[in-house]
Amino acid sequence: MGKIILDKMAMQRALTRITYEIVEKNKGVEDLVLIGIKTRGIFLANRIADRLQQLENVTIPVGELDITNYRDDIEHDSMSIDVKMSNNKIDFSIEGKRVILVDDVLYTGRTVRAALSAVMDLGRPKSINLAVLVDRGHRELPIRADFVGKNIPSSQKEQIKVYVSEIDDKDAVELIK
Amino acid sequence: MAIDINKVLLLGGGPTSIGHENELDAAAFERLIALRKTGAQIIYVDDNPFSVTSEEIQPANVYVQQVNFKNVVNIIEKEQPDAIMATTGGLNAMQIAWQLSESGVLSANNVTLLGIKPADLRKVIDNQKLRDLLTEISEKVIASKIVADDSEAMDFVREVGFPVIVKPISASHDTSRFICNNTDELEDALDVSFKRTYIKRCSIEQSIVGYKEIEMVGVRDTNGNKMLITGLEDMDPIGIHSGDSIIFAPTQTLINEEYQALRTATFRIMDALNVTGTCHVQFAQSRTDSNYFVTKVSPFFTRNTLLAAKATGYPLTYVSSFLELGYTFTEIKLPTKYSKYLPFMEPTMDHVLVRIPLWPFRDINDVDQHLNTLMKSVGSTIGIGRTVEEAIIKSMHSSQFSPRDILPSVSKVDDDDVINQLIHPLASRILILMEALRRGFSVDELSELTRIDRFYFYKLNQLLRAQDYVINNPMSPHSVQVGHKYGFGDGMLAELWNVNISEITRMNRNTKQPVTYKEIEPSAGEFIEATNIFYSSYELENESQPFSGKTALVIGRGGNQLGPNSAADYYTTQILTSLKKAGYKTIIMNTNPNAVSLTPQLSDKQYIEPIQLGNILNIINVDQPDVVFLPGNRHYLSKQLKQFTGLNVVVLPPDQKVAVYKEQEATAAVDLFIQDDEIIPVTTLSFFNHNNRLDLHHINDYQEPMSHWETDEQPLIKQAISSVDPTEWQGLVQVLFDQSGSEYTCTGIRPVRITETAFLTKTTGVNWINVLVRKYLGLLDMESLREQLRPAEHKRYSIMTAKFPFKELQSNRQEGTTKQEVGASLSFKNFE
Amino acid sequence: MTQRYLILEDGSAYPGKAFGSLATTTGELVANSTMNGYQEIISNQIYHNQIIVFTQSSIGNTGLDQNAYESILPSAKGVIVREYENLATDHFKRISLDRYLKQHKIPGIYDVDTREIRHRLQKYGNMKASIVDVADDHAFDQLHATVLTNQQVAQVATPKPYPNPDEGDNVVVVDFGLKSGILRELSRRNCNVTVVPWNASSEMILDLDPDGIVLSTGPGAPSNLPQSVLKMIEEVQSQAPLFAIGLGHELFALANDASVYQLRVEHHGANHPIREIITNEIFYSGQEQGYAVDPKSIDHAKLFITHIDLVNGTVQGLRHRDFPAFSVQFSPDGAPGPKDSVGLFDDFTEIMERRRVDNGNRY
């Protein structure tokens, strides 16, 4: 059975802190766009956008990125893939924007690498930052997050599971042994 | 965001029994008032004949049926409600809600369960799932294990430590539990238990006997905002059912750190269950360190949820109804008498509430009367004061059986018995504690024997000292001052000093020690809340002001015992409603926290005060009521009140002492209403019981009408009318008959009793309590009554069946007397 | 029992029974409606120069607990309660409320109508009061003539720095009348704490190489403190994560050009909902405040308002836009009061940890 590392309250606080840090680092919210990485990253991106709305009374665009087709560690039939036809929902231009990529867990870094490629395919943002709820270590690529909710050192045998109430009926981060 | 609901099905609490009195009906009633604000249509199901809620709803929307799965499914299929509310129907209703969801009835009919989602409800209904959930959120539950041999048991003990409780599984006698404090005791217990189990398995669990029992009541909205209503502390340790415990609000012996830990745990549990509305969590708190266990989670209205609301004055039921509908705290609008902040201000108290249970052993005495993990009480009374002692005395005062204004004691018990009862408590628990102190037991000794916190013994000791002082210094102003501080009312002082109460009243006036009334409101004086709920103290500021215009005081019944108590409470509510309709400002005094008659919406002012002469006179003195209504059979009190010639006292129904019996048997009756010299038949009744015993005190089941009216009964009605003399009999009168063959003989005449008046009100289409109130106020419109009363148009039989608490008390009795009734159920049957 | 009096600036006199010390004292009368933690309340230095009226009718029921003192030498001027219980629960059954108050020369009065006093304060606002033996003209003259000191922080804060060692983050706590609850929460998070006096310079603080800085709670008006304190805050807030509480919060606001005003009625309780603006959630916390930050004075280019009190609309939390510096008016340590917001200490340690990781990455 899983052990809860972050409960609902802690998860909310982590997102709140990340939101403040985003404003702090970007000296405001000008040109900011959020891109959530499927699946839970999207919900987290939306929650950060809600917070920015409460705080600054601005609506920050939130895009959805499905990077399944970009993962270099997942084999697929390259003939059948059309990058532009993937499940992304980014109906705004990222040209010259400050992009914040949002994901639930940062692990090997391969997801983020794929996300970076996907974003680059869409245009030339001014900057790309990475926000993650959990950084569990074991990086295989030189990637680091700019905003981290919680560092959870974990062994590779362990599993980190993030639940979001939008689809999971609860908010929690669990460590499963 | 609020859920849009046009039609909602509300599940009722069913007949009164051990475990619940009228509090669920009171909650449903308040909920009804709240739901009406939303414009939703409300469907209600309940077979409690004394339900005030069903009285308030259009008959077409009330299903008088047993609240069970089958009936509720039928109602859902027929009515197609948008939502179902089960949280005011007790555990039974929650279980039905769960069944409805499991069986797919909810989804098939597109019905939303309010308050808690079905998936979360399952975690509460299924004990193992609840344990899993609590473990997952790092809340501690009592460790337990099924073991097949001694070594497994030892492994368990090595992990959790002593003491443990061992129980055989599937045993020949299911009550044997062994508390083991060391290895020797454990080995013995396992030895015996393994011999008794048929399946070679025993259960072993951590023992928390002797821990403090603390209860927390919280509320939560759909956005996850949470608030604590209050904590409650059971004076008695774990081992005595919380329903049989003396309870204090707020908690008395927890330090801040402990209290806050339990508050936080309550919130985490509410979050984990996604509760919208109220949740009651029970804890076992260690006496020696900060450890605690979660023992029970109830995300619905319980007796103590409502006690917490009563203690703080927070309109919990009202607010919670909106929370269940998806409103957030800040979206809820309360009636204007409250400050607009009230829904989201966490209650804080500046008084103390004590609840003392009442047990039915006077009426049912052939059962095990020890207080243990099985709940046995049938009612309770509360006392509220500014000091702990004051609250204790007031609730003790109210919980005694004697109507006299005295403090009970148990001085005749011998020393061995005192010790025995300290360890194995009986219903006289608190009296024994006081007696032990009186006999010189030390506080530490008592605390060790009873596992009750030393604090309570200090308080009881102070009470004894105050009592001694008062007894030894009769009629001194300082003595009165001491008495008042510790909660001794003027009536009690009069009894102690054997003088007439008026002498004490006169002394108070001379020494300027008038009673003051303090408001029970949840902000501790920060805001003017105008809850109009008061208790007495003897201080500087009086907050209760008399009403201008006609005022009526209704004296409530006090704590429930067996007998016609639920009916009397219903009766009281109807008196209040009738008085209000007749243009009176109404005042109720009562001590029963579960009474519907204390619902804030039913009267203009409520006093939570002992129902004793001194307290009544004090209220009369402040409020100057034009009329005082005394419902129920209270000879002693009515006699006492009637000696005050200035008072206009109405006793309803008239004292049963005026009844005349030729024989103590009857099989049928004709009920009549008599106004001046006009006699009109109300209905006929058949009495029956299971063993064909016809004596009056065994008549508990009624059928109305007796037969098809008109045809068979006309001669009987004529006989009844001719047997009463309107100069002797007024109001609702019952003429009793005994049948032998086709012959009916008149066996007696009596005023219609409370239970049957309630029954007639539910079945004849006329609110007889209203009629009686108007009659005594001189406002009765006979023409309209004649118009309303159409017995000949009845198309069905109404049947009221008494309920007895024998099973809960583990008694072998089958049949009971009217004095042993705990409640009743109502049903209908069409004429053949 | 000795009869003594509580007399108020408005001329009212309340006879009651004495407990604790028999000293004659004068202070501001404040009502506290928290339901638990009388010990934490009495020993909190914010009650320096104040007489506390407990609205909860009965205190002392739990005895005193060695782990629940908020300071070693309490400086409240009096305790007014309806009823008190003199229970001792320490190992030697020695320390009861009465003994504790005697030791610290704090007078107490019980058997008075505290609910009436609460109503009076709500109606007429803050006022001075004295605890005296006789309620005569002389006593009232004395009361009116007494000028309470404005050097409160200097009187209660530590004059010298001291350490509270552990193995975690280096935290410098600036003591304005520190309550132990703050240290307890930092200890629970293994912070290596150095407590420095209220008038410590920014150099001294930064030379201690803090991972984070805490500005503590304390008594009195923030305007009683010299400009140098505000300058210190201005200088340190950009250098290390900063967490300010109570008086510290008021000073943090002043250092960032906001202004502070006095409340008509001091608010001491745990019953007001506090809204966190960013999540729109409400929670409860112990609040003990006589002053509040004026929301109109806040420069939104510098500060966010993070929390507000939903009942009286006061600012309950601020955060700097450019630095990880934040402050709250209430007491998140929950000593006494709800622990709903104790997570703010986790935020603080998380911020410190993040900064350390980031700094490490820069090497």
Coordinates of C-alpha atoms in Angstrom, one line a residue, chain B residues 223 225-227 230 250-257 259-260 263-264 267 329-330 341 344-346 348-352 386-389 444 454-455 458-459 462 485 518-519 521 523-527 538-541 543, chain C residues 14 17 33-37 40 55-58 61-62 65 82-85 87-89 93 110-116 118-119 122 188 267 270-273 275 280-282 284 310-311 334-340:
Chain B
N223 CA -14.4 23.9 -1.6
N225 CA -13.1 24.8 3.9
K226 CA -13.4 23.4 7.3
M227 CA -14.6 24.6 10.7
T230 CA -16.8 22.2 19.2
P250 CA -16.3 22.3 25.7
T251 CA -13.6 19.7 26.5
Q252 CA -12.3 20.2 30.0
T253 CA -9.1 18.3 30.5
L254 CA -7.2 18.5 27.1
I255 CA -4.3 20.8 26.8
N256 CA -4.1 23.0 23.7
E257 CA -1.6 20.7 21.9
Y259 CA -7.0 19.5 21.4
Q260 CA -5.5 20.9 18.2
R263 CA -9.0 19.1 15.5
T264 CA -6.4 18.6 12.7
F267 CA -10.2 17.9 9.3
F329 CA -19.7 28.9 3.9
T330 CA -19.5 32.4 2.5
Y341 CA -20.4 36.4 9.6
F344 CA -18.1 31.0 8.9
M345 CA -17.2 32.1 12.4
E346 CA -15.8 29.2 14.3
T348 CA -16.4 29.8 20.7
M349 CA -18.1 29.3 24.1
D350 CA -18.3 31.3 27.3
H351 CA -20.3 28.7 29.2
V352 CA -20.2 25.0 30.0
R386 CA -21.1 29.8 33.6
T387 CA -19.2 27.5 35.9
V388 CA -18.6 23.8 35.6
E389 CA -20.2 23.1 39.0
D444 CA -6.2 10.0 43.3
R454 CA -8.9 14.1 38.7
F455 CA -10.4 17.5 37.5
Y458 CA -12.2 18.4 42.3
K459 CA -15.3 19.9 40.8
Q462 CA -16.3 21.8 45.5
K485 CA -22.8 30.3 42.1
K518 CA -27.1 34.8 29.4
E519 CA -27.5 34.1 25.7
E521 CA -24.5 32.3 21.0
S523 CA -19.2 34.3 19.3
A524 CA -18.7 34.6 23.1
G525 CA -20.1 38.1 23.1
E526 CA -18.2 39.5 20.1
F527 CA -21.4 40.0 18.1
Y538 CA -26.3 35.1 38.9
E539 CA -24.2 37.9 37.5
L540 CA -24.4 41.5 36.4
E541 CA -25.9 41.6 33.0
E543 CA -29.7 39.6 28.4
Chain C
Y14 CA -16.0 45.0 39.1
K17 CA -12.1 37.4 44.3
S33 CA -12.0 34.3 23.2
T34 CA -9.7 31.3 22.4
M35 CA -11.1 28.2 23.9
N36 CA -7.9 26.4 24.9
G37 CA -4.4 27.2 25.9
E40 CA 0.1 29.8 26.3
T55 CA -14.2 34.8 27.7
Q56 CA -14.0 31.1 28.2
S57 CA -15.7 30.7 31.6
S58 CA -13.3 28.3 33.2
N61 CA -8.6 22.9 34.4
T62 CA -5.7 21.2 32.8
D65 CA 2.4 21.9 31.3
R82 CA -15.2 33.8 35.6
E83 CA -13.9 30.7 37.3
Y84 CA -10.5 29.1 37.8
E85 CA -9.4 25.7 38.8
L87 CA -5.0 22.0 39.5
A88 CA -1.3 21.1 39.5
T89 CA -0.3 18.4 37.0
K93 CA 2.2 18.5 41.8
Y110 CA -12.3 35.6 39.4
D111 CA -16.0 35.5 39.9
V112 CA -16.7 38.5 37.7
D113 CA -19.1 38.7 34.8
T114 CA -16.6 38.4 32.0
R115 CA -19.3 38.3 29.4
E116 CA -20.5 41.7 30.5
R118 CA -16.6 41.6 26.8
H119 CA -19.8 43.3 25.8
Q122 CA -17.0 45.6 22.1
R188 CA 10.4 20.4 14.6
H267 CA -8.9 41.1 18.5
A270 CA -9.3 32.0 17.0
N271 CA -12.8 32.3 15.6
H272 CA -12.3 34.6 12.6
P273 CA -12.1 33.0 9.2
R275 CA -9.0 33.8 3.6
N280 CA -9.8 31.3 -2.0
E281 CA -9.7 28.9 1.0
I282 CA -10.6 29.8 4.5
Y284 CA -8.7 29.5 11.4
L310 CA -13.3 37.9 6.5
V311 CA -14.9 39.4 9.5
G334 CA -1.1 27.3 17.0
A335 CA 0.1 27.9 20.5
P336 CA -2.6 28.3 21.3
G337 CA -5.1 28.0 18.5
P338 CA -5.7 25.9 15.4
K339 CA -2.9 24.4 13.5
D340 CA -4.6 24.9 10.2

